[in-house]
mmCIF file with all atom_site columns, C-alpha atoms and ligand atoms in Angstrom:
data_model
loop_
_atom_site.group_PDB
_atom_site.id
_atom_site.type_symbol
_atom_site.label_atom_id
_atom_site.label_alt_id
_atom_site.label_comp_id
_atom_site.label_asym_id
_atom_site.label_entity_id
_atom_site.label_seq_id
_atom_site.pdbx_PDB_ins_code
_atom_site.Cartn_x
_atom_site.Cartn_y
_atom_site.Cartn_z
_atom_site.occupancy
_atom_site.B_iso_or_equiv
_atom_site.pdbx_formal_charge
_atom_site.auth_seq_id
_atom_site.auth_comp_id
_atom_site.auth_asym_id
_atom_site.auth_atom_id
_atom_site.pdbx_PDB_model_num
ATOM   1   C CA  . MET S 1 1   ? -47.660 -79.006  14.119 1.00 78.00 ? 507 MET S CA  1
ATOM   2   C CA  . PRO S 1 2   ? -45.505 -81.535  15.965 1.00 89.00 ? 508 PRO S CA  1
ATOM   3   C CA  . PHE S 1 3   ? -47.309 -83.634  18.594 1.00 96.00 ? 509 PHE S CA  1
ATOM   4   C CA  . THR S 1 4   ? -45.128 -86.216  20.283 1.00 98.00 ? 510 THR S CA  1
ATOM   5   C CA  . ILE S 1 5   ? -46.286 -89.348  22.070 1.00 98.00 ? 511 ILE S CA  1
ATOM   6   C CA  . ALA S 1 6   ? -43.644 -91.206  24.098 1.00 98.00 ? 512 ALA S CA  1
ATOM   7   C CA  . ILE S 1 7   ? -44.375 -94.848  24.957 1.00 98.00 ? 513 ILE S CA  1
ATOM   8   C CA  . ASP S 1 8   ? -41.906 -96.648  27.210 1.00 98.00 ? 514 ASP S CA  1
ATOM   9   C CA  . GLY S 1 9   ? -41.894 -99.890  29.123 1.00 98.00 ? 515 GLY S CA  1
ATOM   10  C CA  . PRO S 1 10  ? -40.159 -103.226 29.711 1.00 97.00 ? 516 PRO S CA  1
ATOM   11  C CA  . ALA S 1 11  ? -39.686 -106.026 27.164 1.00 94.00 ? 517 ALA S CA  1
ATOM   12  C CA  . ALA S 1 12  ? -42.821 -107.374 25.486 1.00 94.00 ? 518 ALA S CA  1
ATOM   13  C CA  . ALA S 1 13  ? -45.231 -105.209 27.497 1.00 95.00 ? 519 ALA S CA  1
ATOM   14  C CA  . GLY S 1 14  ? -47.330 -104.398 24.423 1.00 92.00 ? 520 GLY S CA  1
ATOM   15  C CA  . LYS S 1 15  ? -45.643 -101.095 23.490 1.00 95.00 ? 521 LYS S CA  1
ATOM   16  C CA  . GLY S 1 16  ? -45.273 -102.102 19.851 1.00 94.00 ? 522 GLY S CA  1
ATOM   17  C CA  . THR S 1 17  ? -48.915 -103.078 19.336 1.00 94.00 ? 523 THR S CA  1
ATOM   18  C CA  . ILE S 1 18  ? -50.210 -100.056 21.244 1.00 97.00 ? 524 ILE S CA  1
ATOM   19  C CA  . SER S 1 19  ? -47.867 -97.732  19.325 1.00 98.00 ? 525 SER S CA  1
ATOM   20  C CA  . LYS S 1 20  ? -48.970 -99.087  15.942 1.00 98.00 ? 526 LYS S CA  1
ATOM   21  C CA  . SER S 1 21  ? -52.666 -98.809  16.805 1.00 98.00 ? 527 SER S CA  1
ATOM   22  C CA  . VAL S 1 22  ? -52.306 -95.331  18.300 1.00 98.00 ? 528 VAL S CA  1
ATOM   23  C CA  . SER S 1 23  ? -50.296 -94.032  15.336 1.00 98.00 ? 529 SER S CA  1
ATOM   24  C CA  . ALA S 1 24  ? -52.883 -95.435  12.898 1.00 98.00 ? 530 ALA S CA  1
ATOM   25  C CA  . HIS S 1 25  ? -55.733 -93.967  14.979 1.00 97.00 ? 531 HIS S CA  1
ATOM   26  C CA  . PHE S 1 26  ? -54.281 -90.437  15.017 1.00 96.00 ? 532 PHE S CA  1
ATOM   27  C CA  . GLY S 1 27  ? -52.539 -90.608  11.613 1.00 97.00 ? 533 GLY S CA  1
ATOM   28  C CA  . PHE S 1 28  ? -49.118 -90.100  13.229 1.00 97.00 ? 534 PHE S CA  1
ATOM   29  C CA  . ALA S 1 29  ? -45.767 -91.543  12.134 1.00 97.00 ? 535 ALA S CA  1
ATOM   30  C CA  . HIS S 1 30  ? -44.350 -94.326  14.325 1.00 97.00 ? 536 HIS S CA  1
ATOM   31  C CA  . LEU S 1 31  ? -40.746 -95.109  15.251 1.00 97.00 ? 537 LEU S CA  1
ATOM   32  C CA  . ASP S 1 32  ? -39.957 -98.355  17.085 1.00 97.00 ? 538 ASP S CA  1
ATOM   33  C CA  . THR S 1 33  ? -36.689 -97.218  18.681 1.00 98.00 ? 539 THR S CA  1
ATOM   34  C CA  . GLY S 1 34  ? -35.955 -100.777 19.848 1.00 98.00 ? 540 GLY S CA  1
ATOM   35  C CA  . LEU S 1 35  ? -35.230 -101.560 16.200 1.00 98.00 ? 541 LEU S CA  1
ATOM   36  C CA  . LEU S 1 36  ? -32.306 -99.104  16.244 1.00 98.00 ? 542 LEU S CA  1
ATOM   37  C CA  . TYR S 1 37  ? -30.693 -101.007 19.122 1.00 98.00 ? 543 TYR S CA  1
ATOM   38  C CA  . ARG S 1 38  ? -31.605 -104.359 17.591 1.00 98.00 ? 544 ARG S CA  1
ATOM   39  C CA  . ALA S 1 39  ? -29.974 -103.312 14.290 1.00 98.00 ? 545 ALA S CA  1
ATOM   40  C CA  . VAL S 1 40  ? -26.784 -102.313 16.135 1.00 98.00 ? 546 VAL S CA  1
ATOM   41  C CA  . GLY S 1 41  ? -26.917 -105.582 18.121 1.00 98.00 ? 547 GLY S CA  1
ATOM   42  C CA  . ALA S 1 42  ? -27.276 -107.595 14.902 1.00 98.00 ? 548 ALA S CA  1
ATOM   43  C CA  . LYS S 1 43  ? -24.227 -105.873 13.410 1.00 97.00 ? 549 LYS S CA  1
ATOM   44  C CA  . VAL S 1 44  ? -22.225 -106.635 16.541 1.00 98.00 ? 550 VAL S CA  1
ATOM   45  C CA  . LEU S 1 45  ? -23.232 -110.312 16.325 1.00 98.00 ? 551 LEU S CA  1
ATOM   46  C CA  . ALA S 1 46  ? -21.908 -110.180 12.753 1.00 96.00 ? 552 ALA S CA  1
ATOM   47  C CA  . GLY S 1 47  ? -18.551 -108.864 14.010 1.00 98.00 ? 553 GLY S CA  1
ATOM   48  C CA  . ALA S 1 48  ? -18.893 -105.070 13.991 1.00 98.00 ? 554 ALA S CA  1
ATOM   49  C CA  . GLU S 1 49  ? -17.711 -102.703 16.717 1.00 98.00 ? 555 GLU S CA  1
ATOM   50  C CA  . PRO S 1 50  ? -20.800 -101.287 18.539 1.00 98.00 ? 556 PRO S CA  1
ATOM   51  C CA  . VAL S 1 51  ? -20.110 -97.539  18.391 1.00 98.00 ? 557 VAL S CA  1
ATOM   52  C CA  . ALA S 1 52  ? -19.011 -97.632  14.734 1.00 98.00 ? 558 ALA S CA  1
ATOM   53  C CA  . ALA S 1 53  ? -22.115 -99.696  13.926 1.00 98.00 ? 559 ALA S CA  1
ATOM   54  C CA  . ALA S 1 54  ? -24.413 -97.183  15.647 1.00 98.00 ? 560 ALA S CA  1
ATOM   55  C CA  . GLU S 1 55  ? -22.750 -94.237  13.913 1.00 98.00 ? 561 GLU S CA  1
ATOM   56  C CA  . ALA S 1 56  ? -23.110 -95.890  10.489 1.00 97.00 ? 562 ALA S CA  1
ATOM   57  C CA  . LEU S 1 57  ? -26.713 -97.082  10.906 1.00 97.00 ? 563 LEU S CA  1
ATOM   58  C CA  . THR S 1 58  ? -28.976 -96.522  7.882  1.00 94.00 ? 564 THR S CA  1
ATOM   59  C CA  . PRO S 1 59  ? -32.772 -96.837  7.461  1.00 91.00 ? 565 PRO S CA  1
ATOM   60  C CA  . GLU S 1 60  ? -32.094 -99.967  5.364  1.00 93.00 ? 566 GLU S CA  1
ATOM   61  C CA  . ASP S 1 61  ? -30.570 -101.663 8.426  1.00 95.00 ? 567 ASP S CA  1
ATOM   62  C CA  . LEU S 1 62  ? -33.940 -101.429 10.202 1.00 94.00 ? 568 LEU S CA  1
ATOM   63  C CA  . LYS S 1 63  ? -35.661 -103.531 7.561  1.00 91.00 ? 569 LYS S CA  1
ATOM   64  C CA  . SER S 1 64  ? -33.829 -106.808 8.119  1.00 88.00 ? 570 SER S CA  1
ATOM   65  C CA  . ASP S 1 65  ? -36.250 -109.545 9.170  1.00 86.00 ? 571 ASP S CA  1
ATOM   66  C CA  . THR S 1 66  ? -33.776 -111.175 11.538 1.00 91.00 ? 572 THR S CA  1
ATOM   67  C CA  . LEU S 1 67  ? -34.040 -108.333 14.069 1.00 97.00 ? 573 LEU S CA  1
ATOM   68  C CA  . ARG S 1 68  ? -36.868 -109.891 16.118 1.00 93.00 ? 574 ARG S CA  1
ATOM   69  C CA  . THR S 1 69  ? -34.984 -112.956 17.351 1.00 93.00 ? 575 THR S CA  1
ATOM   70  C CA  . PRO S 1 70  ? -34.190 -113.451 21.064 1.00 93.00 ? 576 PRO S CA  1
ATOM   71  C CA  . GLU S 1 71  ? -30.433 -113.535 20.243 1.00 95.00 ? 577 GLU S CA  1
ATOM   72  C CA  . VAL S 1 72  ? -30.634 -110.102 18.630 1.00 97.00 ? 578 VAL S CA  1
ATOM   73  C CA  . ALA S 1 73  ? -32.766 -108.808 21.550 1.00 96.00 ? 579 ALA S CA  1
ATOM   74  C CA  . GLN S 1 74  ? -30.023 -109.815 24.003 1.00 96.00 ? 580 GLN S CA  1
ATOM   75  C CA  . ALA S 1 75  ? -27.326 -108.268 21.804 1.00 98.00 ? 581 ALA S CA  1
ATOM   76  C CA  . ALA S 1 76  ? -29.444 -105.085 21.580 1.00 98.00 ? 582 ALA S CA  1
ATOM   77  C CA  . SER S 1 77  ? -29.702 -104.756 25.353 1.00 97.00 ? 583 SER S CA  1
ATOM   78  C CA  . LYS S 1 78  ? -25.933 -105.258 25.648 1.00 97.00 ? 584 LYS S CA  1
ATOM   79  C CA  . VAL S 1 79  ? -25.050 -102.500 23.158 1.00 98.00 ? 585 VAL S CA  1
ATOM   80  C CA  . ALA S 1 80  ? -27.756 -100.304 24.739 1.00 98.00 ? 586 ALA S CA  1
ATOM   81  C CA  . VAL S 1 81  ? -25.673 -99.879  27.927 1.00 98.00 ? 587 VAL S CA  1
ATOM   82  C CA  . ILE S 1 82  ? -22.892 -98.125  25.948 1.00 98.00 ? 588 ILE S CA  1
ATOM   83  C CA  . ALA S 1 83  ? -23.227 -94.333  26.277 1.00 98.00 ? 589 ALA S CA  1
ATOM   84  C CA  . GLU S 1 84  ? -21.616 -93.642  22.861 1.00 98.00 ? 590 GLU S CA  1
ATOM   85  C CA  . VAL S 1 85  ? -24.030 -96.023  21.143 1.00 98.00 ? 591 VAL S CA  1
ATOM   86  C CA  . ARG S 1 86  ? -27.012 -94.231  22.697 1.00 98.00 ? 592 ARG S CA  1
ATOM   87  C CA  . ALA S 1 87  ? -25.527 -90.816  21.857 1.00 98.00 ? 593 ALA S CA  1
ATOM   88  C CA  . ALA S 1 88  ? -25.141 -91.793  18.189 1.00 98.00 ? 594 ALA S CA  1
ATOM   89  C CA  . LEU S 1 89  ? -28.887 -92.518  17.982 1.00 98.00 ? 595 LEU S CA  1
ATOM   90  C CA  . VAL S 1 90  ? -30.256 -89.416  19.745 1.00 98.00 ? 596 VAL S CA  1
ATOM   91  C CA  . ALA S 1 91  ? -30.382 -86.902  16.868 1.00 97.00 ? 597 ALA S CA  1
ATOM   92  C CA  . PHE S 1 92  ? -32.313 -89.235  14.552 1.00 96.00 ? 598 PHE S CA  1
ATOM   93  C CA  . GLN S 1 93  ? -34.906 -89.987  17.252 1.00 98.00 ? 599 GLN S CA  1
ATOM   94  C CA  . ARG S 1 94  ? -35.377 -86.305  18.226 1.00 97.00 ? 600 ARG S CA  1
ATOM   95  C CA  . ALA S 1 95  ? -35.780 -85.220  14.602 1.00 97.00 ? 601 ALA S CA  1
ATOM   96  C CA  . PHE S 1 96  ? -38.360 -87.959  14.097 1.00 97.00 ? 602 PHE S CA  1
ATOM   97  C CA  . ALA S 1 97  ? -40.243 -86.856  17.235 1.00 97.00 ? 603 ALA S CA  1
ATOM   98  C CA  . LEU S 1 98  ? -40.538 -83.268  16.026 1.00 95.00 ? 604 LEU S CA  1
ATOM   99  C CA  . ARG S 1 99  ? -41.763 -83.987  12.495 1.00 94.00 ? 605 ARG S CA  1
ATOM   100 C CA  . ASP S 1 100 ? -44.894 -82.161  11.382 1.00 92.00 ? 606 ASP S CA  1
ATOM   101 C CA  . GLY S 1 101 ? -48.083 -84.157  11.659 1.00 93.00 ? 607 GLY S CA  1
ATOM   102 C CA  . GLY S 1 102 ? -47.328 -85.998  14.893 1.00 96.00 ? 608 GLY S CA  1
ATOM   103 C CA  . ALA S 1 103 ? -45.096 -88.874  15.975 1.00 98.00 ? 609 ALA S CA  1
ATOM   104 C CA  . VAL S 1 104 ? -45.267 -91.877  18.257 1.00 98.00 ? 610 VAL S CA  1
ATOM   105 C CA  . LEU S 1 105 ? -41.936 -93.223  19.544 1.00 98.00 ? 611 LEU S CA  1
ATOM   106 C CA  . ASP S 1 106 ? -41.711 -96.351  21.653 1.00 98.00 ? 612 ASP S CA  1
ATOM   107 C CA  . GLY S 1 107 ? -38.716 -97.569  23.636 1.00 98.00 ? 613 GLY S CA  1
ATOM   108 C CA  . ARG S 1 108 ? -37.169 -97.353  27.094 1.00 98.00 ? 614 ARG S CA  1
ATOM   109 C CA  . ASP S 1 109 ? -36.016 -93.738  27.488 1.00 98.00 ? 615 ASP S CA  1
ATOM   110 C CA  . ILE S 1 110 ? -38.318 -91.741  25.229 1.00 98.00 ? 616 ILE S CA  1
ATOM   111 C CA  . GLY S 1 111 ? -40.198 -89.887  27.975 1.00 98.00 ? 617 GLY S CA  1
ATOM   112 C CA  . THR S 1 112 ? -37.131 -89.504  30.197 1.00 98.00 ? 618 THR S CA  1
ATOM   113 C CA  . VAL S 1 113 ? -34.236 -88.696  27.826 1.00 98.00 ? 619 VAL S CA  1
ATOM   114 C CA  . ILE S 1 114 ? -35.173 -88.478  24.139 1.00 98.00 ? 620 ILE S CA  1
ATOM   115 C CA  . CYS S 1 115 ? -38.380 -86.420  24.438 1.00 98.00 ? 621 CYS S CA  1
ATOM   116 C CA  . PRO S 1 116 ? -38.738 -85.074  27.978 1.00 98.00 ? 622 PRO S CA  1
ATOM   117 C CA  . GLU S 1 117 ? -41.093 -82.440  26.489 1.00 97.00 ? 623 GLU S CA  1
ATOM   118 C CA  . ALA S 1 118 ? -43.392 -85.017  24.831 1.00 98.00 ? 624 ALA S CA  1
ATOM   119 C CA  . ASP S 1 119 ? -47.077 -84.031  24.766 1.00 97.00 ? 625 ASP S CA  1
ATOM   120 C CA  . VAL S 1 120 ? -48.138 -87.438  26.122 1.00 98.00 ? 626 VAL S CA  1
ATOM   121 C CA  . LYS S 1 121 ? -46.041 -90.007  27.992 1.00 98.00 ? 627 LYS S CA  1
ATOM   122 C CA  . LEU S 1 122 ? -47.254 -93.529  28.545 1.00 98.00 ? 628 LEU S CA  1
ATOM   123 C CA  . PHE S 1 123 ? -45.478 -96.261  30.494 1.00 98.00 ? 629 PHE S CA  1
ATOM   124 C CA  . VAL S 1 124 ? -46.814 -99.642  29.405 1.00 98.00 ? 630 VAL S CA  1
ATOM   125 C CA  . THR S 1 125 ? -46.075 -102.549 31.715 1.00 98.00 ? 631 THR S CA  1
ATOM   126 C CA  . ALA S 1 126 ? -47.286 -106.033 32.755 1.00 97.00 ? 632 ALA S CA  1
ATOM   127 C CA  . SER S 1 127 ? -46.033 -108.855 34.972 1.00 97.00 ? 633 SER S CA  1
ATOM   128 C CA  . ALA S 1 128 ? -42.898 -110.621 33.682 1.00 97.00 ? 634 ALA S CA  1
ATOM   129 C CA  . GLU S 1 129 ? -44.842 -113.900 33.372 1.00 97.00 ? 635 GLU S CA  1
ATOM   130 C CA  . VAL S 1 130 ? -47.599 -112.371 31.234 1.00 97.00 ? 636 VAL S CA  1
ATOM   131 C CA  . ARG S 1 131 ? -45.074 -110.547 29.050 1.00 97.00 ? 637 ARG S CA  1
ATOM   132 C CA  . ALA S 1 132 ? -43.035 -113.718 28.560 1.00 97.00 ? 638 ALA S CA  1
ATOM   133 C CA  . GLU S 1 133 ? -46.156 -115.705 27.662 1.00 97.00 ? 639 GLU S CA  1
ATOM   134 C CA  . ARG S 1 134 ? -47.142 -113.159 24.989 1.00 95.00 ? 640 ARG S CA  1
ATOM   135 C CA  . ARG S 1 135 ? -43.624 -113.111 23.537 1.00 95.00 ? 641 ARG S CA  1
ATOM   136 C CA  . PHE S 1 136 ? -43.482 -116.934 23.647 1.00 97.00 ? 642 PHE S CA  1
ATOM   137 C CA  . LEU S 1 137 ? -46.701 -117.128 21.581 1.00 96.00 ? 643 LEU S CA  1
ATOM   138 C CA  . GLU S 1 138 ? -45.359 -114.536 19.096 1.00 93.00 ? 644 GLU S CA  1
ATOM   139 C CA  . LEU S 1 139 ? -42.060 -116.386 18.671 1.00 94.00 ? 645 LEU S CA  1
ATOM   140 C CA  . SER S 1 140 ? -43.699 -119.826 18.427 1.00 96.00 ? 646 SER S CA  1
ATOM   141 C CA  . ALA S 1 141 ? -46.029 -118.514 15.707 1.00 95.00 ? 647 ALA S CA  1
ATOM   142 C CA  . LYS S 1 142 ? -42.914 -117.499 13.755 1.00 92.00 ? 648 LYS S CA  1
ATOM   143 C CA  . GLY S 1 143 ? -41.427 -120.977 14.136 1.00 93.00 ? 649 GLY S CA  1
ATOM   144 C CA  . HIS S 1 144 ? -38.869 -120.261 16.892 1.00 91.00 ? 650 HIS S CA  1
ATOM   145 C CA  . SER S 1 145 ? -38.126 -123.212 19.155 1.00 92.00 ? 651 SER S CA  1
ATOM   146 C CA  . ASP S 1 146 ? -37.467 -121.233 22.366 1.00 93.00 ? 652 ASP S CA  1
ATOM   147 C CA  . THR S 1 147 ? -39.325 -122.670 25.374 1.00 95.00 ? 653 THR S CA  1
ATOM   148 C CA  . ARG S 1 148 ? -41.483 -120.627 27.776 1.00 96.00 ? 654 ARG S CA  1
ATOM   149 C CA  . ALA S 1 149 ? -38.650 -120.841 30.297 1.00 96.00 ? 655 ALA S CA  1
ATOM   150 C CA  . ASP S 1 150 ? -36.118 -119.517 27.718 1.00 95.00 ? 656 ASP S CA  1
ATOM   151 C CA  . VAL S 1 151 ? -38.351 -116.579 26.878 1.00 96.00 ? 657 VAL S CA  1
ATOM   152 C CA  . LEU S 1 152 ? -39.024 -115.719 30.549 1.00 97.00 ? 658 LEU S CA  1
ATOM   153 C CA  . ALA S 1 153 ? -35.277 -115.821 31.237 1.00 96.00 ? 659 ALA S CA  1
ATOM   154 C CA  . ASP S 1 154 ? -34.625 -113.543 28.221 1.00 95.00 ? 660 ASP S CA  1
ATOM   155 C CA  . VAL S 1 155 ? -37.249 -111.036 29.338 1.00 96.00 ? 661 VAL S CA  1
ATOM   156 C CA  . LYS S 1 156 ? -35.959 -110.969 32.933 1.00 97.00 ? 662 LYS S CA  1
ATOM   157 C CA  . ALA S 1 157 ? -32.304 -110.642 31.866 1.00 96.00 ? 663 ALA S CA  1
ATOM   158 C CA  . ARG S 1 158 ? -33.087 -107.748 29.547 1.00 96.00 ? 664 ARG S CA  1
ATOM   159 C CA  . ASP S 1 159 ? -35.289 -105.993 32.120 1.00 96.00 ? 665 ASP S CA  1
ATOM   160 C CA  . ALA S 1 160 ? -32.500 -106.219 34.696 1.00 97.00 ? 666 ALA S CA  1
ATOM   161 C CA  . ARG S 1 161 ? -29.909 -104.887 32.236 1.00 96.00 ? 667 ARG S CA  1
ATOM   162 C CA  . ASP S 1 162 ? -32.235 -102.128 31.003 1.00 96.00 ? 668 ASP S CA  1
ATOM   163 C CA  . MET S 1 163 ? -33.272 -100.960 34.495 1.00 97.00 ? 669 MET S CA  1
ATOM   164 C CA  . ASN S 1 164 ? -29.853 -101.075 36.109 1.00 97.00 ? 670 ASN S CA  1
ATOM   165 C CA  . ARG S 1 165 ? -27.675 -99.409  33.483 1.00 97.00 ? 671 ARG S CA  1
ATOM   166 C CA  . ALA S 1 166 ? -26.148 -96.017  34.279 1.00 96.00 ? 672 ALA S CA  1
ATOM   167 C CA  . GLU S 1 167 ? -27.123 -94.403  30.981 1.00 95.00 ? 673 GLU S CA  1
ATOM   168 C CA  . ALA S 1 168 ? -30.840 -93.757  30.304 1.00 97.00 ? 674 ALA S CA  1
ATOM   169 C CA  . PRO S 1 169 ? -32.138 -96.615  32.476 1.00 97.00 ? 675 PRO S CA  1
ATOM   170 C CA  . LEU S 1 170 ? -35.635 -97.934  31.890 1.00 97.00 ? 676 LEU S CA  1
ATOM   171 C CA  . LYS S 1 171 ? -38.033 -96.113  34.203 1.00 97.00 ? 677 LYS S CA  1
ATOM   172 C CA  . ALA S 1 172 ? -41.327 -94.255  33.987 1.00 98.00 ? 678 ALA S CA  1
ATOM   173 C CA  . ALA S 1 173 ? -41.043 -90.491  33.608 1.00 98.00 ? 679 ALA S CA  1
ATOM   174 C CA  . GLU S 1 174 ? -42.550 -88.700  36.612 1.00 98.00 ? 680 GLU S CA  1
ATOM   175 C CA  . ASP S 1 175 ? -45.393 -87.394  34.471 1.00 97.00 ? 681 ASP S CA  1
ATOM   176 C CA  . ALA S 1 176 ? -46.049 -90.651  32.573 1.00 98.00 ? 682 ALA S CA  1
ATOM   177 C CA  . VAL S 1 177 ? -49.450 -92.340  32.696 1.00 98.00 ? 683 VAL S CA  1
ATOM   178 C CA  . VAL S 1 178 ? -48.920 -96.008  33.604 1.00 98.00 ? 684 VAL S CA  1
ATOM   179 C CA  . ILE S 1 179 ? -50.948 -98.611  31.702 1.00 97.00 ? 685 ILE S CA  1
ATOM   180 C CA  . ASP S 1 180 ? -50.643 -102.059 33.275 1.00 97.00 ? 686 ASP S CA  1
ATOM   181 C CA  . THR S 1 181 ? -51.695 -104.590 30.635 1.00 96.00 ? 687 THR S CA  1
ATOM   182 C CA  . THR S 1 182 ? -51.386 -107.686 32.876 1.00 96.00 ? 688 THR S CA  1
ATOM   183 C CA  . ASP S 1 183 ? -55.165 -108.132 32.922 1.00 96.00 ? 689 ASP S CA  1
ATOM   184 C CA  . LEU S 1 184 ? -56.029 -106.193 29.761 1.00 95.00 ? 690 LEU S CA  1
ATOM   185 C CA  . ASP S 1 185 ? -56.479 -107.559 26.261 1.00 92.00 ? 691 ASP S CA  1
ATOM   186 C CA  . ILE S 1 186 ? -54.991 -105.545 23.429 1.00 91.00 ? 692 ILE S CA  1
ATOM   187 C CA  . GLU S 1 187 ? -58.235 -103.737 22.544 1.00 95.00 ? 693 GLU S CA  1
ATOM   188 C CA  . ALA S 1 188 ? -58.679 -102.562 26.133 1.00 97.00 ? 694 ALA S CA  1
ATOM   189 C CA  . ALA S 1 189 ? -55.037 -101.449 26.363 1.00 96.00 ? 695 ALA S CA  1
ATOM   190 C CA  . VAL S 1 190 ? -55.286 -99.495  23.101 1.00 97.00 ? 696 VAL S CA  1
ATOM   191 C CA  . ALA S 1 191 ? -58.582 -97.938  24.235 1.00 97.00 ? 697 ALA S CA  1
ATOM   192 C CA  . GLN S 1 192 ? -56.925 -96.687  27.453 1.00 97.00 ? 698 GLN S CA  1
ATOM   193 C CA  . ALA S 1 193 ? -54.024 -95.213  25.507 1.00 98.00 ? 699 ALA S CA  1
ATOM   194 C CA  . VAL S 1 194 ? -56.330 -93.486  23.004 1.00 98.00 ? 700 VAL S CA  1
ATOM   195 C CA  . GLN S 1 195 ? -58.405 -92.046  25.855 1.00 97.00 ? 701 GLN S CA  1
ATOM   196 C CA  . VAL S 1 196 ? -55.341 -90.543  27.573 1.00 97.00 ? 702 VAL S CA  1
ATOM   197 C CA  . ILE S 1 197 ? -54.081 -89.049  24.288 1.00 97.00 ? 703 ILE S CA  1
ATOM   198 C CA  . GLU S 1 198 ? -57.482 -87.648  23.284 1.00 96.00 ? 704 GLU S CA  1
ATOM   199 C CA  . ALA S 1 199 ? -57.845 -85.974  26.668 1.00 95.00 ? 705 ALA S CA  1
ATOM   200 C CA  . ARG S 1 200 ? -54.432 -84.356  26.227 1.00 93.00 ? 706 ARG S CA  1
ATOM   201 C CA  . ARG S 1 201 ? -55.164 -83.263  22.647 1.00 89.00 ? 707 ARG S CA  1
ATOM   202 C CA  . SER S 1 202 ? -58.316 -81.446  23.597 1.00 86.00 ? 708 SER S CA  1
ATOM   203 C CA  . ALA S 1 203 ? -56.781 -79.858  26.724 1.00 78.00 ? 709 ALA S CA  1
HETATM 204 O O1  . CDP F 2 .   ? -39.828 -105.546 21.706 1.00 96.66 ? 520 CDP F O1  1
HETATM 205 P P1  . CDP F 2 .   ? -39.110 -105.590 23.026 1.00 96.66 ? 520 CDP F P1  1
HETATM 206 O O2  . CDP F 2 .   ? -39.815 -104.804 24.075 1.00 96.66 ? 520 CDP F O2  1
HETATM 207 O O3  . CDP F 2 .   ? -38.779 -106.989 23.460 1.00 96.66 ? 520 CDP F O3  1
HETATM 208 O O4  . CDP F 2 .   ? -37.675 -104.937 22.794 1.00 96.66 ? 520 CDP F O4  1
HETATM 209 P P2  . CDP F 2 .   ? -37.262 -103.667 21.927 1.00 96.66 ? 520 CDP F P2  1
HETATM 210 O O5  . CDP F 2 .   ? -38.165 -102.512 22.255 1.00 96.66 ? 520 CDP F O5  1
HETATM 211 O O6  . CDP F 2 .   ? -37.133 -104.040 20.498 1.00 96.66 ? 520 CDP F O6  1
HETATM 212 O O7  . CDP F 2 .   ? -35.799 -103.299 22.526 1.00 96.66 ? 520 CDP F O7  1
HETATM 213 C C1  . CDP F 2 .   ? -34.699 -104.182 22.460 1.00 96.66 ? 520 CDP F C1  1
HETATM 214 C C2  . CDP F 2 .   ? -33.652 -103.695 23.444 1.00 96.66 ? 520 CDP F C2  1
HETATM 215 O O8  . CDP F 2 .   ? -33.162 -102.417 22.980 1.00 96.66 ? 520 CDP F O8  1
HETATM 216 C C3  . CDP F 2 .   ? -34.136 -103.413 24.862 1.00 96.66 ? 520 CDP F C3  1
HETATM 217 O O9  . CDP F 2 .   ? -34.066 -104.545 25.714 1.00 96.66 ? 520 CDP F O9  1
HETATM 218 C C4  . CDP F 2 .   ? -33.227 -102.279 25.325 1.00 96.66 ? 520 CDP F C4  1
HETATM 219 O O10 . CDP F 2 .   ? -32.026 -102.778 25.873 1.00 96.66 ? 520 CDP F O10 1
HETATM 220 C C5  . CDP F 2 .   ? -32.871 -101.541 24.062 1.00 96.66 ? 520 CDP F C5  1
HETATM 221 N N1  . CDP F 2 .   ? -33.594 -100.271 23.914 1.00 96.66 ? 520 CDP F N1  1
HETATM 222 C C6  . CDP F 2 .   ? -33.120 -99.167  24.604 1.00 96.66 ? 520 CDP F C6  1
HETATM 223 O O11 . CDP F 2 .   ? -32.170 -99.272  25.363 1.00 96.66 ? 520 CDP F O11 1
HETATM 224 N N2  . CDP F 2 .   ? -33.703 -97.945  24.431 1.00 96.66 ? 520 CDP F N2  1
HETATM 225 C C7  . CDP F 2 .   ? -34.754 -97.799  23.628 1.00 96.66 ? 520 CDP F C7  1
HETATM 226 N N3  . CDP F 2 .   ? -35.295 -96.588  23.462 1.00 96.66 ? 520 CDP F N3  1
HETATM 227 C C8  . CDP F 2 .   ? -35.282 -98.925  22.937 1.00 96.66 ? 520 CDP F C8  1
HETATM 228 C C9  . CDP F 2 .   ? -34.681 -100.164 23.121 1.00 96.66 ? 520 CDP F C9  1
#
């Protein structure tokens, strides 16, 4: 039986960590849809045309370890405003969502556009400063030299682009449960998510 969990929210809110923990907890498959846009962004940085790159995307392209850099994140949010790029990625995401055995998808438009019929919708958010601090620590641990100020500027620029675009803008679905992780550690955030999903599964 398909069971779809949609997790949306702004940059570095904790969607990825919550999605991984929730999918492991319930034994569901997980798709980080941001990687699709990052992979297209990386191809554009390498000289490709965005729509052609999105149409030709393969699972192999999602495995590159350069996709998590701030440069690729910016490129991703730039290609993500292009309607044809988004359209090229819809079928793959919807098929993934409806696979037997359950699926968790995280991104910006999962509850609003990709899976409006999702069984559970979560909107994970936190203050820009807290999100930037978490991303700064992640990037520093990987050896990136970006300063706190660089990372905060990146997060704010992407949020603005993601929220203000015409096509599938970042926003909480009307029936999403909002989890604000500003004052929550990861265990507490995951526990809240699991509680919401368990309640929905036994309803
Ligand atoms: O990990 P982080 O939250 O920083 O970003 P991400 O989820 O990897 O997404 C990178 C960029 O892809 C976002 O800033 C969005 O512009 C775009 N994106 C999107 O438009 N729709 C999605 N479903 C997922 C990502």
